[in-house]
CSV table of C-alpha atoms and ligand atoms in Angstrom, one decimal:
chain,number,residue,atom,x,y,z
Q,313,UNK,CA,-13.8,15.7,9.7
Q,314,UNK,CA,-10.5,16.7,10.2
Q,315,UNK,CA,-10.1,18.8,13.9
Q,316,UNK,CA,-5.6,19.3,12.8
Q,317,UNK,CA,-4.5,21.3,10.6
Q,318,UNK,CA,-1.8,19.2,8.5
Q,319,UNK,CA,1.9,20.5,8.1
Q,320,UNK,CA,2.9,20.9,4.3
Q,321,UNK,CA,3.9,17.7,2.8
Q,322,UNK,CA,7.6,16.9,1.8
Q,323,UNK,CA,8.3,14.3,-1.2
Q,324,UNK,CA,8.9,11.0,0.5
Q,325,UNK,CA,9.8,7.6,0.8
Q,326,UNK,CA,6.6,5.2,-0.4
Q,327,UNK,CA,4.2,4.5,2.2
Q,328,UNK,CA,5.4,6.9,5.0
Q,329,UNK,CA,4.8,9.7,5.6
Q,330,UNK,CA,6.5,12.7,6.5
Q,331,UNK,CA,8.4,13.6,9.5
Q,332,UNK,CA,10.0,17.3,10.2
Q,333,UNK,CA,13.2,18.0,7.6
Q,334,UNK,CA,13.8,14.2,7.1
Q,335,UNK,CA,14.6,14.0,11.1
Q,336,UNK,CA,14.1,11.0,12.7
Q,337,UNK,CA,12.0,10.7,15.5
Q,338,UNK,CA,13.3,9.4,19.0
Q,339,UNK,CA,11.4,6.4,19.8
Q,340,UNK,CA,10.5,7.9,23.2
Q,341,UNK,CA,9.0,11.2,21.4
Q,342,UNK,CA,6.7,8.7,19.2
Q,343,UNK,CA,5.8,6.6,22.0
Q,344,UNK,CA,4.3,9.8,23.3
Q,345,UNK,CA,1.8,9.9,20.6
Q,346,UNK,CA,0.4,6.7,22.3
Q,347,UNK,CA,-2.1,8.7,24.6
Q,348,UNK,CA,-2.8,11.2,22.5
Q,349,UNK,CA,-4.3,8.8,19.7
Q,350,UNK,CA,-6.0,7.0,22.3
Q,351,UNK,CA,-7.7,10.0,23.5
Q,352,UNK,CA,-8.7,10.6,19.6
Q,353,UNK,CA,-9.6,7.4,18.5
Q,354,UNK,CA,-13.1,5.7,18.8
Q,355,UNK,CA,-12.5,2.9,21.5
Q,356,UNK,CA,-12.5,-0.4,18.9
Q,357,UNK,CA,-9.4,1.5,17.2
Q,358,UNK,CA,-6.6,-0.6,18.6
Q,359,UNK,CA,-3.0,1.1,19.4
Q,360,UNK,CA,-0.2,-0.8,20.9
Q,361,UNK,CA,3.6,0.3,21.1
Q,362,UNK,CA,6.6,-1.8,20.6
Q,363,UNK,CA,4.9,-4.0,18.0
Q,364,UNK,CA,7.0,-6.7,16.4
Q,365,UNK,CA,6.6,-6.2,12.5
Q,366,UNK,CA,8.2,-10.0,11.4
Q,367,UNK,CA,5.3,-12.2,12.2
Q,368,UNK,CA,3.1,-9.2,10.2
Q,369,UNK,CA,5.2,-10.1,7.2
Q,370,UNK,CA,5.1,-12.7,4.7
Q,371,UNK,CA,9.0,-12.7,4.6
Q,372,UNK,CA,9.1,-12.6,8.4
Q,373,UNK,CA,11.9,-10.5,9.2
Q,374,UNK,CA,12.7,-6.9,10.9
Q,375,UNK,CA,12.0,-5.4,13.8
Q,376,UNK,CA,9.5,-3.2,15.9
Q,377,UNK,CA,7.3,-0.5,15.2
Q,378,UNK,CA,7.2,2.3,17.7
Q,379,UNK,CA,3.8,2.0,17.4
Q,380,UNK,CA,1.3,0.3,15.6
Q,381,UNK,CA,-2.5,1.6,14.9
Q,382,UNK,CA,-5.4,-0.4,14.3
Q,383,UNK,CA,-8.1,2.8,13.2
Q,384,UNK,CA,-11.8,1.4,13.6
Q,385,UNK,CA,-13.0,3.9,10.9
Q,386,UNK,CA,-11.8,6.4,8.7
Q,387,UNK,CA,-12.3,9.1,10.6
Q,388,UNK,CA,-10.3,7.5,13.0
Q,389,UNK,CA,-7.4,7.1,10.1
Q,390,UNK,CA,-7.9,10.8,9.2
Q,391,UNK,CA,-7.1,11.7,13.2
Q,392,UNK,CA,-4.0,9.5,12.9
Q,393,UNK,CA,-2.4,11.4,10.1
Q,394,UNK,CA,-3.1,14.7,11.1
Q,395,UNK,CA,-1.4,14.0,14.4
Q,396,UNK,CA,1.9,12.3,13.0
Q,397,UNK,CA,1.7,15.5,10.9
Q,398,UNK,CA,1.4,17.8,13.6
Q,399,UNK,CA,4.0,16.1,15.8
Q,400,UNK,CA,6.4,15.1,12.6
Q,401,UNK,CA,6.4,11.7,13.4
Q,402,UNK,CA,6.5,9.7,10.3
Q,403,UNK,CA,4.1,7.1,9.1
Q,404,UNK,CA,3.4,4.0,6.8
Q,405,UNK,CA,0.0,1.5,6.0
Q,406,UNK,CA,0.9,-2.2,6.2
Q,407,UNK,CA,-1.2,-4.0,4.1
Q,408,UNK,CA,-0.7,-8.1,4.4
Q,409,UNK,CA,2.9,-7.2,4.5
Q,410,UNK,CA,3.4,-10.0,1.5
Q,411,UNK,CA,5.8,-7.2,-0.8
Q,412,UNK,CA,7.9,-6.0,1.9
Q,413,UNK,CA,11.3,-6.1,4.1
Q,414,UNK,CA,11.4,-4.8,7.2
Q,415,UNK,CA,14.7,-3.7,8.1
Q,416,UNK,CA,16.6,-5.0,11.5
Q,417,UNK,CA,16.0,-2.1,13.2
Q,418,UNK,CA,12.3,-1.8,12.9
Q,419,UNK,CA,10.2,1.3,11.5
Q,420,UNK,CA,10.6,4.5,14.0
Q,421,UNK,CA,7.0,5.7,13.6
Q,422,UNK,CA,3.4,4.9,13.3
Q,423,UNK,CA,2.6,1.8,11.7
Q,424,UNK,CA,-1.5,1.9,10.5
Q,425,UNK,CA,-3.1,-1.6,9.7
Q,426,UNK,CA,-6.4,-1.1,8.0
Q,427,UNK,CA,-7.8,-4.4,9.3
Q,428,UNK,CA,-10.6,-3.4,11.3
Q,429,UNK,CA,-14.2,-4.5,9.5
Q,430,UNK,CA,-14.9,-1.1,8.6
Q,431,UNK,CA,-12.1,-1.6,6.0
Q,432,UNK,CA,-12.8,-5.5,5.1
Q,433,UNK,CA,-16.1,-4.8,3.5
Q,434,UNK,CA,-16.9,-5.9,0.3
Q,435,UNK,CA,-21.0,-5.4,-1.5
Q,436,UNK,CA,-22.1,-6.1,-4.4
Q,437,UNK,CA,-25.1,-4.6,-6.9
Q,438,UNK,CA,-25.4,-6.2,-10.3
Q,439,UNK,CA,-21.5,-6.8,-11.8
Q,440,UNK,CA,-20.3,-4.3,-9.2
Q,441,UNK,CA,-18.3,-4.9,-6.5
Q,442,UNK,CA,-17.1,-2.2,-3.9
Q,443,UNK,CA,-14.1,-3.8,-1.5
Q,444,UNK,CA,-12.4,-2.4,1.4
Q,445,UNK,CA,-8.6,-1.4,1.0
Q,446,UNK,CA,-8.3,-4.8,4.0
Q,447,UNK,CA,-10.0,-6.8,2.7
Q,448,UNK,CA,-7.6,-9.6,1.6
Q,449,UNK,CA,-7.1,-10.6,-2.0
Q,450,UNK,CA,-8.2,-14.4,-1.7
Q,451,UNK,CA,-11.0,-13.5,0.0
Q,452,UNK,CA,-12.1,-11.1,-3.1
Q,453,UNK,CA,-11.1,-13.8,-5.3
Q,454,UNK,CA,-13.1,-16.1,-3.6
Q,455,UNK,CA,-16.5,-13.7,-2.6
Q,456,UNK,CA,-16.4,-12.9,-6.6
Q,457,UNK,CA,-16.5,-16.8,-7.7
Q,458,UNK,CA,-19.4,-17.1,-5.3
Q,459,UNK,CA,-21.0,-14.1,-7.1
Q,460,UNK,CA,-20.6,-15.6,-10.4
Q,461,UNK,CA,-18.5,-12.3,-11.0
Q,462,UNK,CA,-15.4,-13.1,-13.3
Q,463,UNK,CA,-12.1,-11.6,-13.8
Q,464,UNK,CA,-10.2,-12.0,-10.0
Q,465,UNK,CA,-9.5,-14.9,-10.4
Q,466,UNK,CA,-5.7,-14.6,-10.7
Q,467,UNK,CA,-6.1,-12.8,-6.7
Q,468,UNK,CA,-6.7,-16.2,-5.4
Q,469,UNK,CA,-2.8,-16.6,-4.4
Q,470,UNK,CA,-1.7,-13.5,-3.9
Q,471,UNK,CA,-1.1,-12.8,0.0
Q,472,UNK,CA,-1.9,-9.2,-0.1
Q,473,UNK,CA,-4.8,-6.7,0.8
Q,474,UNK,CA,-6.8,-4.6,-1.9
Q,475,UNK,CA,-5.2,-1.7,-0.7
Q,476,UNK,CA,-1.6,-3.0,-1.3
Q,477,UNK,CA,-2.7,-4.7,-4.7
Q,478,UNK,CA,-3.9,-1.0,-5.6
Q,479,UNK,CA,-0.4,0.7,-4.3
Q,480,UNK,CA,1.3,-1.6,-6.7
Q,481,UNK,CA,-0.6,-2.4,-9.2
Q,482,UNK,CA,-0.4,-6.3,-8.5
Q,483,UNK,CA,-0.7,-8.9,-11.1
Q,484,UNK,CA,-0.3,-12.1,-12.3
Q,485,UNK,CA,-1.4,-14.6,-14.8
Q,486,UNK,CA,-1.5,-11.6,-17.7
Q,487,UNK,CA,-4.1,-9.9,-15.1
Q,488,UNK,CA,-3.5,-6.6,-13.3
Q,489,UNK,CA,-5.4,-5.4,-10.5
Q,490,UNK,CA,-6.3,-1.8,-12.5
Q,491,UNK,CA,-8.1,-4.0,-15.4
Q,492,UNK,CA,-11.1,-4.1,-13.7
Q,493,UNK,CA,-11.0,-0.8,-11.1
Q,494,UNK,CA,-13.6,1.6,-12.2
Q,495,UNK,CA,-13.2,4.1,-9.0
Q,496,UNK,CA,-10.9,4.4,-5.9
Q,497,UNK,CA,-11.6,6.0,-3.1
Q,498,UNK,CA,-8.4,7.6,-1.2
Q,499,UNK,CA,-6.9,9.5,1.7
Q,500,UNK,CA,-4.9,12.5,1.2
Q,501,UNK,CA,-2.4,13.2,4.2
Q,502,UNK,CA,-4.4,15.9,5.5
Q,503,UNK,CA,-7.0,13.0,5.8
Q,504,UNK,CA,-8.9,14.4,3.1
Q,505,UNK,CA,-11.1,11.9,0.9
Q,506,UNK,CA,-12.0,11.9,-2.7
Q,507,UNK,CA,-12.9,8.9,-5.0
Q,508,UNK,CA,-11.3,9.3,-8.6
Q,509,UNK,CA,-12.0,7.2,-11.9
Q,510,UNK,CA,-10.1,5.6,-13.0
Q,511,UNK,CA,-9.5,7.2,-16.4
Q,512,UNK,CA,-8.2,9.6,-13.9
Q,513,UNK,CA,-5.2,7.8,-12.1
Q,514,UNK,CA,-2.2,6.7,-14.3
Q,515,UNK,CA,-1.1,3.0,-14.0
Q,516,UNK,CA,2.2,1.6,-14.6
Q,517,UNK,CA,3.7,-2.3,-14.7
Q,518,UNK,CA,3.8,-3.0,-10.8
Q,519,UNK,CA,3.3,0.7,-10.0
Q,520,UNK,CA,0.0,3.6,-9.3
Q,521,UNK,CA,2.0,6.9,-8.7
Q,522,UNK,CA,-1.3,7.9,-7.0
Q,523,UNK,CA,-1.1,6.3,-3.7
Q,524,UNK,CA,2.6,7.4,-3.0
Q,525,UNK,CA,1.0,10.1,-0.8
Q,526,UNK,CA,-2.4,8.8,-0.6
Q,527,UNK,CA,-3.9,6.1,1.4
Q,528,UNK,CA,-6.2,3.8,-0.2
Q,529,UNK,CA,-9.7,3.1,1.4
Q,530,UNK,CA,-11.9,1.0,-1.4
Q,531,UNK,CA,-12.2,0.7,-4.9
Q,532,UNK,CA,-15.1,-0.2,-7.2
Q,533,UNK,CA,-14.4,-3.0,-9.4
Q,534,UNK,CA,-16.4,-4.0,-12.3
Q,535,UNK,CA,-17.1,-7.9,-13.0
Q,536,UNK,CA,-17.8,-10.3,-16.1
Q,537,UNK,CA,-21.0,-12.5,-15.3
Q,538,UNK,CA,-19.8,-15.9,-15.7
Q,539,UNK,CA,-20.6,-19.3,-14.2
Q,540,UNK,CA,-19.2,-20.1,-11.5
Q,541,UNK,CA,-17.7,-24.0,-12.3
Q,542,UNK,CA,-15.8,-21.7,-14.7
Q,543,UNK,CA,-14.0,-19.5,-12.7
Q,544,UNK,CA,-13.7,-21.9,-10.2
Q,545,UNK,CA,-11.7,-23.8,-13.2
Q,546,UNK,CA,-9.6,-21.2,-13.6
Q,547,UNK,CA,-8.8,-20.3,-10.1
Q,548,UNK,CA,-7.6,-23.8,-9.3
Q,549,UNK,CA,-5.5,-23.8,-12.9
Q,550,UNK,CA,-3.8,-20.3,-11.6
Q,551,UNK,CA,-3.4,-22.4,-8.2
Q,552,UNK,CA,-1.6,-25.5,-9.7
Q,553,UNK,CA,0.8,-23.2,-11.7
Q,554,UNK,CA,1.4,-21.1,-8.9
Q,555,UNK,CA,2.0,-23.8,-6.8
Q,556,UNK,CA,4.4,-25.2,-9.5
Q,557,UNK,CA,6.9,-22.5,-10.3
Q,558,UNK,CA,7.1,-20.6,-6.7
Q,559,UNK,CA,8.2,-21.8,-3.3
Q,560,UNK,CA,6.3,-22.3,-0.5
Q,561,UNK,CA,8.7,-20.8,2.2
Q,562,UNK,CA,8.5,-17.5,3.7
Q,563,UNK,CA,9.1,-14.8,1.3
Q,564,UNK,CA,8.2,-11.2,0.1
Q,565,UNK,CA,6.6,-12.5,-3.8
Q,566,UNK,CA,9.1,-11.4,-6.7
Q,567,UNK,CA,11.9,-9.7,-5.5
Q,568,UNK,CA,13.0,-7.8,-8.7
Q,569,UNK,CA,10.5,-5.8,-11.2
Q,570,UNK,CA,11.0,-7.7,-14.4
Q,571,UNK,CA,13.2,-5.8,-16.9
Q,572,UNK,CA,11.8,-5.6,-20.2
Q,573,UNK,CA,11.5,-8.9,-21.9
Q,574,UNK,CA,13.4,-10.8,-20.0
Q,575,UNK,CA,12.3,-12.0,-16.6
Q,576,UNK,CA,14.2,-11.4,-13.7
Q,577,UNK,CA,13.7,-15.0,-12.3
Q,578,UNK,CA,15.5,-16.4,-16.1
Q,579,UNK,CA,17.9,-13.4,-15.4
Q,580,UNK,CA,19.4,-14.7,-12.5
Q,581,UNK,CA,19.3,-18.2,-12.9
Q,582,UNK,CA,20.9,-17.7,-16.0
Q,583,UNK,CA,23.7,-15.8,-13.8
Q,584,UNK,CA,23.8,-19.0,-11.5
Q,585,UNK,CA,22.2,-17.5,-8.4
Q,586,UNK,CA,19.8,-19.7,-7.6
Q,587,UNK,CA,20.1,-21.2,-4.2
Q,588,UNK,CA,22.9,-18.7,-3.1
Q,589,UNK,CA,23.0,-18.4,0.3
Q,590,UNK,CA,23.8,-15.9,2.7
Q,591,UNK,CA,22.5,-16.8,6.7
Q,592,UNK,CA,19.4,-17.9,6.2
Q,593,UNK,CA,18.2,-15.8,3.1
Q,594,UNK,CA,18.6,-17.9,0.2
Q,595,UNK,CA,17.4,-17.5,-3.8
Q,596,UNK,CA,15.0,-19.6,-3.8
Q,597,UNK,CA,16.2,-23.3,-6.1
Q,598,UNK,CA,12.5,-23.0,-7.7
Q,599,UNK,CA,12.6,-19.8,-9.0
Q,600,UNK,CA,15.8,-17.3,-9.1
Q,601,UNK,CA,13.0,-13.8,-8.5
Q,602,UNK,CA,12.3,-15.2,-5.0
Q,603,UNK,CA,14.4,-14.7,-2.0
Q,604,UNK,CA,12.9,-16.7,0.9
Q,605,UNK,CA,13.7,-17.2,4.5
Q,606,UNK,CA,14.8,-20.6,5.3
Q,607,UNK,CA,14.0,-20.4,9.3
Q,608,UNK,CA,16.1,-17.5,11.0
Q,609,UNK,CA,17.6,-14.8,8.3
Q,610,UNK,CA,17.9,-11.7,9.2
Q,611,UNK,CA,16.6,-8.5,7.0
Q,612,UNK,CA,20.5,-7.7,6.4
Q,613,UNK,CA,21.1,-11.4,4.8
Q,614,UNK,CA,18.1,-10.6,2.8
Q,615,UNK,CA,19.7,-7.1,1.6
Q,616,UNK,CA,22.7,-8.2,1.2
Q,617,UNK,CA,21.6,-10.9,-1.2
Q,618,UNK,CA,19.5,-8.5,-3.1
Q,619,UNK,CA,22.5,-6.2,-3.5
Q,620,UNK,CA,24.5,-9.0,-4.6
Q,621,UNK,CA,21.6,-10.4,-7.1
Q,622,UNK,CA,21.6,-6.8,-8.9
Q,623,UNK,CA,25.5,-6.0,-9.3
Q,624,UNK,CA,26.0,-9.5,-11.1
Q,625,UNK,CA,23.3,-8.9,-12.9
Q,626,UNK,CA,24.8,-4.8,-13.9
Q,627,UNK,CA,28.3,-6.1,-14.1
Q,628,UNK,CA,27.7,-9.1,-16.4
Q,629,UNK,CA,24.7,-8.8,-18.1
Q,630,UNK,CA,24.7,-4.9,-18.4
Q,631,UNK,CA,20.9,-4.8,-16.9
Q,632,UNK,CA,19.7,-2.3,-14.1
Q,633,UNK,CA,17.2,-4.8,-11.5
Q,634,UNK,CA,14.7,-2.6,-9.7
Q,635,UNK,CA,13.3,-3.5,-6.6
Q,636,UNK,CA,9.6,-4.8,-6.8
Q,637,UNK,CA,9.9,-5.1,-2.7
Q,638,UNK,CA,9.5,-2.3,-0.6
Q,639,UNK,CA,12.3,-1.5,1.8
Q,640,UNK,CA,11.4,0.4,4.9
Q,641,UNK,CA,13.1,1.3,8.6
Q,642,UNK,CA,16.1,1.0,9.8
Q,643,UNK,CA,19.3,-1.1,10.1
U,1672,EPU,N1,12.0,-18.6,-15.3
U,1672,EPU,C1,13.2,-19.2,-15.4
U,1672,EPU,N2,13.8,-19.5,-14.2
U,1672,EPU,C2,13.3,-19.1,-13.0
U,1672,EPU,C3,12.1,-18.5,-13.0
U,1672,EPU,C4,11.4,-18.2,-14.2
U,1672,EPU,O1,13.7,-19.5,-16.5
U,1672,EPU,O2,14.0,-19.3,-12.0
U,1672,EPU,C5,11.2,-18.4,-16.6
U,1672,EPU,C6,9.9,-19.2,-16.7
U,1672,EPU,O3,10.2,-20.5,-17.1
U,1672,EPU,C7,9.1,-18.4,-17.6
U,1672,EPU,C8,9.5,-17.0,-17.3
U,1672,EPU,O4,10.8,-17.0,-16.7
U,1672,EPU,O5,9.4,-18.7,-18.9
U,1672,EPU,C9,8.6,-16.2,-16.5
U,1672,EPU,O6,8.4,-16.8,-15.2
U,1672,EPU,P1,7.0,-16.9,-14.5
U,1672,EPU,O7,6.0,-17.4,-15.4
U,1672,EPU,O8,7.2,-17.5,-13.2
U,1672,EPU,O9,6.6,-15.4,-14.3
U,1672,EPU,P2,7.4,-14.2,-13.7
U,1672,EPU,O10,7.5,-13.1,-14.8
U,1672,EPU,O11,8.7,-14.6,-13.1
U,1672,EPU,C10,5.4,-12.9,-12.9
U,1672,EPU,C11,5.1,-12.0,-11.7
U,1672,EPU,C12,4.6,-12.8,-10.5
U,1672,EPU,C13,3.4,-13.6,-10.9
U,1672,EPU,C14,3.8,-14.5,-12.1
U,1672,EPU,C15,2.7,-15.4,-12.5
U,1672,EPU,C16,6.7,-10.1,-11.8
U,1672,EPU,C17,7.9,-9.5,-11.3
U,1672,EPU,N3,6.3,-11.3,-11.3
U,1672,EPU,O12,6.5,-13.7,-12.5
U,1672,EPU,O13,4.3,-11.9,-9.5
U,1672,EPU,O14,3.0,-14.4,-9.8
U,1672,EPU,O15,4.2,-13.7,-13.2
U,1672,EPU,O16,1.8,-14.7,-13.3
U,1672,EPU,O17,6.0,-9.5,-12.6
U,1672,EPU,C18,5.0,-10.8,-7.5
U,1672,EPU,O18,4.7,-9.7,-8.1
U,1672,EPU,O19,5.5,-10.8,-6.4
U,1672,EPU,C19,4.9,-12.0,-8.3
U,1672,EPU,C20,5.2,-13.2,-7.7
């Protein structure tokens, strides 16, 4: 499949890949990859330069990608690493974008969407359901109900894509999305696949080590036969709690990894936080783990008040917040 040989791999940040010693790339040197993946890709693949990444996030800040891929097929994917590889121009997938800040500056690289139909699909045989890494997470939620398949239903409000549910092990409502995963089926960086159990891939709280240098493509999920007035019970009940205890402005979900027992949304209201403001990035007055954008903050407002949510909470309460966002580009 693969007609480029990759360059060896380097420990990196999640979801990019590498480029040469940690360099970055002159914009102008990765807008000159344009022509060359459009000579490589199949002609639905999509690639367009100067992309604005806000309106592809749920938080709705940051800036440009250099570029920004749309692969038709996998093959397609495969010629897009090897090429950032072989010209060190580094990479990341953008899933829904609903876990992530986008700094100011934009990402100086290739940005890959896996939204093409090739990577939407979703069939099922008996309690079995094999989903594209696009397809999005209601949409699972809501194909499984239809199936009479239980056990996705807590997917219904989450505003991500398989593939980024996978990366991060989403959850919520006591769920997690590696409960019901019997196989993946991944990307290496030299754009080579394989499909591992599951028994095979160690899963954390918000975390699958596995996909830090892999790209996800599907997984196989296995479902619990149940009517479907039931799960469509359940799904609405998730919906009305949701609906209760988060805010409906733009954000990126939970901003903080909950440490230990105590949750990081009790944490910092507890501190007083809630409805700090700086610009337009504000913690949110319903719950203290959000951050959302009131109209026009900026991705530095949004760090800043991050940084300022985790040294109160080092400095008075002795507790180390980890990031459940991702944080990628530049300032
Ligand atoms: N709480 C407060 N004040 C707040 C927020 C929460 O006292 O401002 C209290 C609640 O009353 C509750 C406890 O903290 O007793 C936990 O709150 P909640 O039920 O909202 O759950 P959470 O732990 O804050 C987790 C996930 C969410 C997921 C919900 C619902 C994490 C970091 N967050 O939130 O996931 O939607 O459970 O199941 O694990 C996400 O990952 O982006 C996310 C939103």
């Amino acid at each position: 499949m693969n007609q480029h040989p990759a360059t060896a791999p380097r420990p990196n940040p999640p979801r990019a890949g590498a480029a040469k010693d940690g360099a970055r790339p002159h914009p102008r040197d990765v807008l000159a990859l344009a022509p060359l993946l459009r000579n490589h890709l199949s002609p639905p693949s999509v690639v367009r330069s100067r992309e604005p990444l806000a309106p592809h996030t749920t938080l709705r800040v940051g800036g440009p990608a250099d570029l920004w891929v749309e692969p038709a097929a996998e093959d397609d994917l495969a010629q897009i690493l090897n090429l950032c590889s072989q010209c060190h121009v580094p990479w990341m997938i953008l899933g829904r974008g609903s876990n992530l800040v986008v700094r100011d500056g934009g990402f100086r690289g290739v940005v890959v969407r896996l939204s093409q139909p090739s990577f939407r699909t979703l069939t099922a045989s008996g309690s079995t359901l094999r989903c594209g890494a696009g397809l999005p997470l209601p949409k699972l939620a809501a194909e499984a109900r239809r199936l009479g398949l239980s056990g996705f239903e807590f997917f219904e409000g989450i505003p991500g894509s398989l593939g980024g549910a996978l990366r991060m092990n989403a959850g919520a409502h006591g769920s997690r999305t590696f409960d019901r995963v019997a196989s993946v089926r991944c990307m290496d960086r030299s754009g080579r696949i394989e499909e591992r159990r599951t028994e095979t891939i160690p899963v954390q709280y918000r975390a699958c080590p596995l996909f830090a240098d892999r790209v996800a493509l599907a997984a196989v999920f296995l479902g619990e036969p149940a009517p479907e007035s039931a799960i469509r019970e359940r799904m609405a009940a998730f919906s009305r709690r949701r609906w209760a205890s988060q805010p409906r402005q733009p954000s990126a979900g939970c901003a903080f990894k909950n440490p230990g027992a105590l949750p990081a949304g009790r944490l910092i209201e507890e501190l007083g936080l809630k409805g700090t403001r700086i610009g337009d990035a504000q913690v949110s007055l319903l719950h203290g783990n959000f951050i959302v954008n009131l109209g026009n903050a900026t991705a530095a407002e949004v760090l800043s008040l991050i940084n300022l949510i985790r040294r109160r909470a080092q400095e008075e309460r002795g507790v180390a917040l980890e990031n459940e966002v991702e944080i990628v580009g530049e300032d």
